[in-house]
Short mmCIF file of N, CA and C in Angstrom, two decimals:
data_model
loop_
_atom_site.label_atom_id
_atom_site.label_comp_id
_atom_site.label_asym_id
_atom_site.label_seq_id
_atom_site.Cartn_x
_atom_site.Cartn_y
_atom_site.Cartn_z
N MET A 1 120.66 146.23 104.91
CA MET A 1 121.27 146.20 103.89
C MET A 1 121.57 145.02 103.04
N LEU A 2 121.75 145.37 101.90
CA LEU A 2 122.23 144.49 100.61
C LEU A 2 123.64 143.87 100.78
N ALA A 3 123.76 142.76 100.91
CA ALA A 3 125.17 142.34 100.69
C ALA A 3 125.41 141.53 99.41
N LEU A 4 126.22 142.05 98.37
CA LEU A 4 126.11 141.75 96.83
C LEU A 4 127.68 141.63 96.18
N THR A 5 127.93 140.49 95.68
CA THR A 5 129.08 140.21 95.18
C THR A 5 128.62 140.16 93.72
N GLY A 6 130.30 140.17 93.31
CA GLY A 6 130.39 140.82 91.56
C GLY A 6 129.58 142.03 91.18
N ALA A 7 129.46 143.06 92.41
CA ALA A 7 129.32 144.28 92.09
C ALA A 7 129.55 144.98 91.14
N ALA A 8 130.60 144.89 90.56
CA ALA A 8 131.39 146.25 89.79
C ALA A 8 131.26 145.60 88.43
N GLY A 9 130.65 144.42 88.32
CA GLY A 9 130.10 143.96 87.03
C GLY A 9 129.29 144.10 86.12
N PHE A 10 128.66 144.13 85.11
CA PHE A 10 127.14 144.52 83.87
C PHE A 10 126.29 144.59 85.13
N ILE A 11 126.22 143.25 85.47
CA ILE A 11 124.38 142.71 86.15
C ILE A 11 124.44 143.14 87.35
N GLY A 12 125.50 143.12 88.28
CA GLY A 12 125.74 143.44 89.61
C GLY A 12 125.90 145.15 89.58
N SER A 13 126.57 146.29 88.71
CA SER A 13 126.35 147.20 88.87
C SER A 13 124.95 148.08 88.43
N ASN A 14 124.40 146.99 87.95
CA ASN A 14 122.69 147.41 87.15
C ASN A 14 121.69 146.74 88.51
N PHE A 15 122.15 146.12 89.35
CA PHE A 15 121.34 145.47 90.33
C PHE A 15 121.30 146.64 91.20
N MET A 16 122.62 147.15 91.58
CA MET A 16 122.60 148.26 92.62
C MET A 16 122.13 149.53 92.14
N ALA A 17 122.08 149.59 90.65
CA ALA A 17 121.32 151.20 90.21
C ALA A 17 119.49 151.10 90.55
N ALA A 18 119.62 149.63 90.49
CA ALA A 18 118.09 149.20 90.84
C ALA A 18 117.23 149.35 92.09
N TRP A 19 118.65 148.92 93.16
CA TRP A 19 118.16 148.96 94.47
C TRP A 19 118.18 150.42 95.15
N GLU A 20 119.01 151.20 94.92
CA GLU A 20 119.43 152.41 95.16
C GLU A 20 117.73 153.32 94.62
N THR A 21 117.39 152.90 93.42
CA THR A 21 116.23 153.68 92.95
C THR A 21 115.08 153.05 93.73
N HIS A 22 115.02 152.07 94.36
CA HIS A 22 113.49 151.61 95.19
C HIS A 22 113.81 151.61 96.75
N GLU A 23 115.09 151.32 96.99
CA GLU A 23 115.35 151.26 98.38
C GLU A 23 116.50 152.31 99.09
N ASP A 24 116.50 152.93 100.09
CA ASP A 24 117.60 153.80 100.50
C ASP A 24 118.32 152.90 101.69
N ARG A 25 118.69 151.90 101.59
CA ARG A 25 119.48 151.36 102.59
C ARG A 25 121.06 150.87 101.83
N PRO A 26 121.96 150.80 102.51
CA PRO A 26 123.00 150.85 102.31
C PRO A 26 123.30 149.61 101.48
N ILE A 27 124.35 149.44 100.87
CA ILE A 27 124.88 148.25 99.96
C ILE A 27 126.54 148.11 100.30
N ALA A 28 126.90 146.76 100.78
CA ALA A 28 128.05 146.41 100.80
C ALA A 28 128.27 145.69 99.64
N ALA A 29 129.13 145.91 99.15
CA ALA A 29 129.37 145.52 98.22
C ALA A 29 130.95 145.27 97.85
N PHE A 30 130.87 143.71 97.25
CA PHE A 30 131.88 143.26 97.05
C PHE A 30 132.46 142.90 95.75
N ASP A 31 133.38 142.81 94.86
CA ASP A 31 134.46 142.59 93.50
C ASP A 31 135.57 143.34 93.71
N THR A 32 136.20 143.41 92.71
CA THR A 32 137.87 143.82 92.64
C THR A 32 137.35 144.69 91.58
N ILE A 33 137.73 146.04 91.19
CA ILE A 33 137.67 147.02 90.51
C ILE A 33 138.78 146.99 89.86
N ASP A 34 139.16 146.40 88.79
CA ASP A 34 140.21 146.13 88.43
C ASP A 34 140.12 146.65 87.11
N ARG A 35 139.31 147.03 85.94
CA ARG A 35 139.27 147.72 85.19
C ARG A 35 138.44 148.75 84.91
N PRO A 36 139.01 149.70 83.57
CA PRO A 36 138.10 150.72 83.87
C PRO A 36 136.62 151.07 83.63
N GLU A 37 136.07 149.23 82.80
CA GLU A 37 134.86 149.34 82.50
C GLU A 37 134.10 149.11 83.99
N LYS A 38 134.78 148.22 84.92
CA LYS A 38 134.06 148.24 85.72
C LYS A 38 134.06 149.63 86.90
N GLN A 39 134.76 150.49 86.72
CA GLN A 39 134.79 152.07 87.35
C GLN A 39 133.82 152.41 87.01
N PHE A 40 133.77 152.40 85.45
CA PHE A 40 132.46 153.34 85.16
C PHE A 40 131.44 152.65 85.29
N ASN A 41 130.95 151.57 86.03
CA ASN A 41 129.86 150.84 86.20
C ASN A 41 129.47 151.50 87.43
N VAL A 42 130.25 151.54 88.67
CA VAL A 42 130.09 151.88 89.70
C VAL A 42 130.38 153.36 90.01
N ASP A 43 130.85 154.03 89.33
CA ASP A 43 130.71 155.73 89.73
C ASP A 43 129.44 156.31 89.86
N LYS A 44 128.64 156.06 89.65
CA LYS A 44 127.54 156.59 89.94
C LYS A 44 126.67 156.22 91.23
N ARG A 45 127.37 154.92 91.75
CA ARG A 45 126.60 154.47 92.60
C ARG A 45 126.91 155.33 94.35
N ARG A 46 125.68 155.08 95.09
CA ARG A 46 125.89 155.92 96.24
C ARG A 46 125.47 154.84 97.37
N ASN A 47 125.97 155.39 98.63
CA ASN A 47 125.63 154.53 99.46
C ASN A 47 126.29 153.11 99.57
N VAL A 48 127.23 153.18 99.19
CA VAL A 48 127.85 151.94 99.02
C VAL A 48 129.04 151.87 99.40
N THR A 49 129.50 150.60 100.48
CA THR A 49 130.82 150.39 100.59
C THR A 49 131.37 148.91 100.55
N TRP A 50 132.56 149.25 99.47
CA TRP A 50 133.34 148.29 98.57
C TRP A 50 134.45 147.65 99.73
N PHE A 51 134.08 146.30 99.35
CA PHE A 51 135.14 145.28 100.08
C PHE A 51 135.98 144.50 98.97
N GLY A 52 136.87 143.56 99.26
CA GLY A 52 137.27 142.63 98.10
C GLY A 52 136.50 141.22 98.45
N PRO A 53 136.49 140.82 97.21
CA PRO A 53 135.61 139.60 97.56
C PRO A 53 136.06 138.43 98.52
N ALA A 54 137.29 138.48 98.78
CA ALA A 54 137.53 137.42 100.07
C ALA A 54 137.03 138.13 101.32
N ASP A 55 136.59 139.05 101.19
CA ASP A 55 136.15 139.50 102.46
C ASP A 55 134.68 139.07 102.99
N ILE A 56 133.84 138.66 101.48
CA ILE A 56 132.32 138.34 102.11
C ILE A 56 132.06 137.47 103.24
N LEU A 57 132.55 136.06 103.94
CA LEU A 57 132.16 135.36 104.68
C LEU A 57 132.41 136.23 106.17
N THR A 58 133.83 137.20 106.23
CA THR A 58 134.04 137.87 107.27
C THR A 58 133.28 138.84 107.78
N PHE A 59 132.77 139.83 107.01
CA PHE A 59 131.73 140.58 106.86
C PHE A 59 130.74 140.36 106.84
N LEU A 60 129.92 138.76 106.48
CA LEU A 60 128.84 138.52 106.98
C LEU A 60 128.74 138.07 108.28
N GLN A 61 129.35 137.81 109.13
CA GLN A 61 129.75 136.97 110.56
C GLN A 61 129.51 138.09 111.26
N ALA A 62 129.99 139.43 110.69
CA ALA A 62 130.48 140.58 111.69
C ALA A 62 129.47 141.34 111.44
N ASN A 63 128.58 140.98 110.51
CA ASN A 63 127.34 141.90 110.34
C ASN A 63 126.10 141.20 110.35
N ALA A 64 125.73 140.09 110.51
CA ALA A 64 124.94 139.36 110.30
C ALA A 64 123.30 140.33 110.74
N GLU A 65 123.31 141.12 111.92
CA GLU A 65 122.01 141.93 112.25
C GLU A 65 121.79 142.52 111.33
N LEU A 66 122.91 143.56 110.19
CA LEU A 66 122.30 144.36 109.14
C LEU A 66 121.58 143.75 107.96
N ILE A 67 122.06 142.61 107.73
CA ILE A 67 121.97 142.20 106.56
C ILE A 67 120.74 141.33 105.77
N GLU A 68 120.04 141.98 105.32
CA GLU A 68 118.25 141.54 104.52
C GLU A 68 118.40 140.57 103.74
N VAL A 69 119.30 140.83 102.83
CA VAL A 69 119.63 139.60 101.54
C VAL A 69 120.69 139.85 101.00
N VAL A 70 121.41 138.57 100.58
CA VAL A 70 122.45 137.69 100.33
C VAL A 70 122.23 138.17 98.56
N VAL A 71 122.96 138.72 97.75
CA VAL A 71 123.13 138.66 95.97
C VAL A 71 124.06 138.12 95.78
N HIS A 72 124.23 136.93 95.39
CA HIS A 72 125.75 136.35 94.99
C HIS A 72 125.38 135.92 93.46
N LEU A 73 126.41 137.32 92.51
CA LEU A 73 126.31 137.26 91.22
C LEU A 73 127.85 137.20 91.16
N GLY A 74 128.68 137.17 91.96
CA GLY A 74 129.91 137.14 91.45
C GLY A 74 130.34 135.52 91.37
N ALA A 75 131.34 135.76 90.13
CA ALA A 75 132.08 134.18 89.80
C ALA A 75 133.01 134.26 88.86
N GLU A 76 133.48 132.99 89.18
CA GLU A 76 134.84 132.85 88.06
C GLU A 76 134.63 132.83 86.85
N THR A 77 133.96 133.61 85.90
CA THR A 77 133.48 133.21 84.31
C THR A 77 134.18 133.12 82.97
N ASN A 78 135.39 132.72 83.55
CA ASN A 78 136.36 132.50 82.34
C ASN A 78 136.15 131.25 81.76
N THR A 79 135.66 131.35 80.56
CA THR A 79 134.85 129.94 79.85
C THR A 79 136.03 128.79 79.72
N THR A 80 137.21 129.44 79.38
CA THR A 80 138.64 129.25 78.60
C THR A 80 139.46 128.39 80.17
N ALA A 81 139.04 128.68 81.16
CA ALA A 81 139.72 128.20 82.96
C ALA A 81 140.01 126.96 82.48
N SER A 82 141.16 126.69 82.88
CA SER A 82 141.48 125.18 83.20
C SER A 82 141.81 124.71 84.39
N ASP A 83 142.25 125.31 85.73
CA ASP A 83 142.06 125.27 87.07
C ASP A 83 140.99 125.11 87.77
N ARG A 84 140.48 123.55 87.63
CA ARG A 84 139.28 123.19 87.97
C ARG A 84 138.99 123.75 89.70
N SER A 85 140.14 124.10 90.56
CA SER A 85 140.10 124.26 92.01
C SER A 85 139.63 125.42 91.99
N ALA A 86 140.55 126.34 91.29
CA ALA A 86 139.97 127.87 91.32
C ALA A 86 138.83 127.87 90.70
N VAL A 87 138.37 127.55 89.63
CA VAL A 87 136.96 127.89 88.94
C VAL A 87 135.71 127.34 90.23
N PHE A 88 136.26 125.88 90.88
CA PHE A 88 135.08 125.63 92.15
C PHE A 88 135.25 126.46 93.24
N ALA A 89 136.61 126.88 93.57
CA ALA A 89 136.74 127.28 95.04
C ALA A 89 135.65 128.71 95.05
N VAL A 90 135.41 129.43 93.57
CA VAL A 90 134.71 130.76 93.87
C VAL A 90 133.03 129.90 93.78
N ASN A 91 132.92 129.13 92.56
CA ASN A 91 131.81 129.19 92.06
C ASN A 91 130.96 127.66 92.55
N VAL A 92 131.79 127.04 93.42
CA VAL A 92 130.53 126.51 93.95
C VAL A 92 131.25 126.32 95.51
N ASP A 93 132.43 126.18 95.86
CA ASP A 93 132.73 125.92 97.24
C ASP A 93 132.11 127.59 98.02
N LEU A 94 132.31 129.11 97.61
CA LEU A 94 131.67 130.01 98.15
C LEU A 94 130.29 130.26 98.10
N SER A 95 129.70 129.88 97.15
CA SER A 95 128.14 129.50 96.76
C SER A 95 127.76 128.90 97.98
N THR A 96 128.36 127.76 98.23
CA THR A 96 127.74 126.26 99.12
C THR A 96 127.74 127.41 100.90
N ALA A 97 129.26 127.87 100.61
CA ALA A 97 129.22 128.18 101.94
C ALA A 97 128.38 129.60 102.74
N LEU A 98 127.97 130.42 101.34
CA LEU A 98 127.08 131.95 101.35
C LEU A 98 126.12 131.13 101.98
N TRP A 99 125.14 129.48 100.80
CA TRP A 99 124.07 129.49 100.64
C TRP A 99 123.77 129.25 102.36
N THR A 100 124.84 128.10 103.31
CA THR A 100 124.62 127.82 104.22
C THR A 100 124.77 128.74 105.50
N TRP A 101 125.41 130.18 105.17
CA TRP A 101 125.04 131.48 105.92
C TRP A 101 123.81 131.95 106.07
N CYS A 102 123.31 131.72 105.09
CA CYS A 102 121.95 132.31 104.70
C CYS A 102 120.96 131.57 105.22
N ALA A 103 120.96 130.17 105.68
CA ALA A 103 120.03 129.45 106.01
C ALA A 103 120.38 129.38 107.70
N GLU A 104 121.72 129.33 107.75
CA GLU A 104 121.76 129.69 109.28
C GLU A 104 121.34 130.60 110.25
N ASN A 105 121.25 131.83 109.02
CA ASN A 105 120.95 133.21 109.61
C ASN A 105 119.11 133.68 109.09
N SER A 106 118.65 132.49 108.48
CA SER A 106 117.57 132.92 108.00
C SER A 106 117.15 134.14 107.08
N ILE A 107 118.36 134.33 106.08
CA ILE A 107 118.69 135.52 104.95
C ILE A 107 117.93 135.23 103.82
N PRO A 108 117.40 135.63 102.94
CA PRO A 108 117.18 135.21 101.63
C PRO A 108 118.32 135.53 100.97
N PHE A 109 118.64 134.43 100.10
CA PHE A 109 119.96 134.33 99.47
C PHE A 109 119.36 133.98 97.44
N ILE A 110 119.86 135.00 96.47
CA ILE A 110 119.67 134.94 95.34
C ILE A 110 120.93 134.90 94.66
N TYR A 111 121.20 133.80 93.86
CA TYR A 111 122.46 133.67 93.13
C TYR A 111 122.49 133.71 91.46
N ALA A 112 124.07 133.46 91.27
CA ALA A 112 123.64 133.58 89.75
C ALA A 112 123.83 132.44 89.35
N SER A 113 122.85 131.63 88.32
CA SER A 113 123.43 130.38 87.79
C SER A 113 123.77 130.92 86.24
N SER A 114 123.72 129.80 85.07
CA SER A 114 124.09 130.12 83.72
C SER A 114 123.32 129.25 82.81
N ALA A 115 123.17 129.92 81.84
CA ALA A 115 122.73 129.18 80.35
C ALA A 115 124.01 128.18 80.19
N SER A 116 125.32 128.27 80.59
CA SER A 116 126.14 127.39 80.37
C SER A 116 126.04 126.07 80.84
N VAL A 117 125.57 125.58 81.56
CA VAL A 117 124.47 124.18 82.18
C VAL A 117 124.16 123.59 80.91
N TYR A 118 123.75 124.34 80.38
CA TYR A 118 122.91 123.57 79.18
C TYR A 118 123.88 122.78 78.26
N GLY A 119 125.11 123.17 78.52
CA GLY A 119 126.12 122.56 77.06
C GLY A 119 125.64 122.93 75.90
N ASP A 120 125.57 121.97 75.07
CA ASP A 120 125.54 122.82 73.40
C ASP A 120 123.97 122.22 73.08
N GLY A 121 123.22 122.31 74.20
CA GLY A 121 122.00 122.46 73.88
C GLY A 121 121.01 121.28 73.53
N THR A 122 121.51 120.19 72.85
CA THR A 122 120.89 118.91 72.72
C THR A 122 120.07 118.30 73.87
N GLN A 123 120.31 118.75 74.63
CA GLN A 123 118.95 118.44 76.01
C GLN A 123 118.41 119.36 76.43
N GLY A 124 118.28 120.37 75.30
CA GLY A 124 117.16 121.38 75.39
C GLY A 124 117.58 122.33 76.69
N PHE A 125 116.57 123.17 76.69
CA PHE A 125 116.69 124.29 77.69
C PHE A 125 115.72 124.46 78.81
N ASN A 126 115.50 123.26 79.27
CA ASN A 126 114.33 123.14 80.33
C ASN A 126 114.75 123.57 81.78
N ASP A 127 114.38 124.28 82.18
CA ASP A 127 114.59 124.77 83.88
C ASP A 127 114.49 123.69 85.01
N ASP A 128 114.01 122.85 84.47
CA ASP A 128 113.42 121.13 85.28
C ASP A 128 114.92 120.97 86.25
N LEU A 129 114.79 121.27 87.65
CA LEU A 129 115.39 121.51 88.47
C LEU A 129 115.53 120.11 89.59
N SER A 130 114.83 119.27 89.17
CA SER A 130 115.20 117.77 89.56
C SER A 130 116.46 116.99 89.01
N LEU A 131 117.06 116.45 90.16
CA LEU A 131 118.16 115.65 90.23
C LEU A 131 118.37 115.09 88.69
N GLY A 132 117.38 114.45 88.57
CA GLY A 132 117.44 113.76 86.88
C GLY A 132 117.88 114.74 86.05
N ALA A 133 116.95 115.30 86.13
CA ALA A 133 117.30 116.25 84.92
C ALA A 133 118.53 117.16 84.46
N LEU A 134 119.33 117.42 85.75
CA LEU A 134 119.94 117.89 86.22
C LEU A 134 121.59 116.98 85.97
N ASN A 135 121.02 116.20 85.85
CA ASN A 135 122.21 115.21 85.78
C ASN A 135 122.73 114.98 84.51
N ALA A 136 121.50 114.74 83.70
CA ALA A 136 121.73 114.66 82.34
C ALA A 136 122.36 115.90 81.36
N LEU A 137 122.34 117.38 81.95
CA LEU A 137 123.04 117.92 81.46
C LEU A 137 124.35 118.11 81.46
N LYS A 138 125.41 118.61 80.64
CA LYS A 138 126.17 118.23 80.32
C LYS A 138 127.17 119.60 79.49
N PRO A 139 127.43 120.12 80.50
CA PRO A 139 128.39 121.84 79.81
C PRO A 139 130.00 121.44 79.18
N LEU A 140 129.53 122.30 78.56
CA LEU A 140 131.21 122.19 77.89
C LEU A 140 132.41 122.88 78.46
N ASN A 141 132.50 123.67 79.66
CA ASN A 141 133.48 123.78 80.02
C ASN A 141 133.28 123.82 81.74
N LEU A 142 134.81 124.21 82.08
CA LEU A 142 134.56 124.41 83.76
C LEU A 142 133.64 125.29 84.73
N TYR A 143 133.52 126.53 83.69
CA TYR A 143 132.82 127.54 84.17
C TYR A 143 131.48 126.65 84.54
N GLY A 144 130.56 126.20 83.35
CA GLY A 144 129.56 125.38 82.97
C GLY A 144 128.83 124.19 84.36
N GLN A 145 130.19 123.47 84.38
CA GLN A 145 130.22 122.46 85.09
C GLN A 145 130.09 123.22 86.52
N SER A 146 130.83 124.23 87.09
CA SER A 146 130.75 124.70 87.99
C SER A 146 129.14 125.22 88.92
N LYS A 147 128.68 125.66 87.37
CA LYS A 147 127.41 126.55 88.06
C LYS A 147 126.29 125.28 87.55
N LEU A 148 126.82 124.00 87.22
CA LEU A 148 125.65 123.37 87.13
C LEU A 148 125.80 122.28 88.53
N ALA A 149 127.27 122.33 88.95
CA ALA A 149 127.50 121.58 90.56
C ALA A 149 126.79 122.57 91.79
N PHE A 150 126.63 123.65 91.47
CA PHE A 150 126.08 124.50 92.97
C PHE A 150 124.68 124.10 92.38
N ASP A 151 123.91 124.49 91.40
CA ASP A 151 122.38 124.41 91.00
C ASP A 151 122.18 122.72 91.51
N THR A 152 123.04 121.71 91.44
CA THR A 152 122.91 120.57 92.00
C THR A 152 123.08 120.42 93.48
N PHE A 153 124.05 121.16 94.08
CA PHE A 153 123.56 121.18 95.69
C PHE A 153 122.50 121.95 95.77
N VAL A 154 122.07 122.70 95.72
CA VAL A 154 120.75 123.37 95.69
C VAL A 154 119.65 122.68 95.65
N SER A 155 119.47 121.96 94.50
CA SER A 155 118.79 120.75 94.26
C SER A 155 118.42 119.65 95.32
N GLN A 156 119.42 119.41 95.66
CA GLN A 156 119.83 117.70 96.53
C GLN A 156 119.35 118.45 97.76
N ALA A 157 119.42 119.56 98.27
CA ALA A 157 119.67 120.53 99.38
C ALA A 157 118.07 120.49 99.61
N VAL A 158 117.33 121.00 98.86
CA VAL A 158 116.09 121.31 98.89
C VAL A 158 115.48 119.86 99.01
N PHE A 159 115.86 118.51 98.44
CA PHE A 159 115.05 117.63 97.92
C PHE A 159 115.22 116.82 99.45
N ASP A 160 116.40 116.67 100.20
CA ASP A 160 117.00 116.40 101.09
C ASP A 160 116.18 116.93 102.19
N GLY A 161 115.63 118.27 102.35
CA GLY A 161 115.18 118.94 103.59
C GLY A 161 116.15 119.63 103.89
N SER A 162 117.11 119.52 103.94
CA SER A 162 118.56 120.65 104.61
C SER A 162 118.23 121.58 104.94
N PRO A 163 118.57 122.51 105.62
CA PRO A 163 118.58 123.83 106.36
C PRO A 163 118.51 124.53 104.79
N ALA A 164 117.51 125.22 104.65
CA ALA A 164 117.84 126.24 103.74
C ALA A 164 117.59 127.84 103.71
N PRO A 165 118.11 128.38 102.69
CA PRO A 165 117.53 129.94 103.30
C PRO A 165 116.09 130.32 103.58
N PRO A 166 115.11 131.08 103.82
CA PRO A 166 114.06 131.54 104.01
C PRO A 166 113.32 131.60 102.56
N GLN A 167 113.89 132.37 101.70
CA GLN A 167 113.66 132.52 100.46
C GLN A 167 114.79 132.35 99.58
N TRP A 168 114.53 132.00 98.04
CA TRP A 168 116.22 131.61 97.71
C TRP A 168 115.51 131.78 96.54
N ALA A 169 116.78 132.14 95.09
CA ALA A 169 116.10 131.96 93.81
C ALA A 169 117.65 131.65 93.07
N GLY A 170 117.67 131.13 92.33
CA GLY A 170 118.80 131.22 90.98
C GLY A 170 118.26 131.18 89.68
N LEU A 171 119.49 132.67 89.50
CA LEU A 171 118.80 133.09 88.17
C LEU A 171 119.80 132.69 87.14
N ARG A 172 119.08 131.96 86.13
CA ARG A 172 120.25 131.35 85.17
C ARG A 172 120.11 132.48 83.56
N PHE A 173 121.47 133.13 84.00
CA PHE A 173 121.49 134.04 82.85
C PHE A 173 122.24 133.59 81.56
N PHE A 174 121.46 133.80 80.21
CA PHE A 174 122.13 133.54 78.89
C PHE A 174 122.70 135.11 78.58
N ASN A 175 123.49 134.81 77.80
CA ASN A 175 124.49 136.03 77.21
C ASN A 175 124.19 135.81 75.95
#
């Protein structure tokens, strides 16, 4: 089973479509379908069970033996958000909890990062994940700062040899 956050968004719904094309296994989808375009994104999906975003950790704990991979595309993406704790709760704290759960349960983990970590681009667009390179980046908003904070957490965990999922990838999306 695939556990997918952000499942009703453009990228998440297309990920589900690709999964259905290549896999005949169920999807546990986590998102809020609160706009017509999200409903449109998911209307054609099959073999999917929908849950609210807040249910992901409880679901994983109860269904660990069924989960093949966790794909975390869900995020607080409002680039004008001003509530740091709300943005970081979703984009850093939840991401960290999912990373940790996947490490503890030997489940592969794929997560969404963002090109917003590069800020205005004066530092370039190099995907150097060393701590020094990440610390040089200057995101322009809380969204970018939160995505950089989680990328930095991952880099630090790998550098320290802390428990990690058996396979993992961070996908840095541009828009």
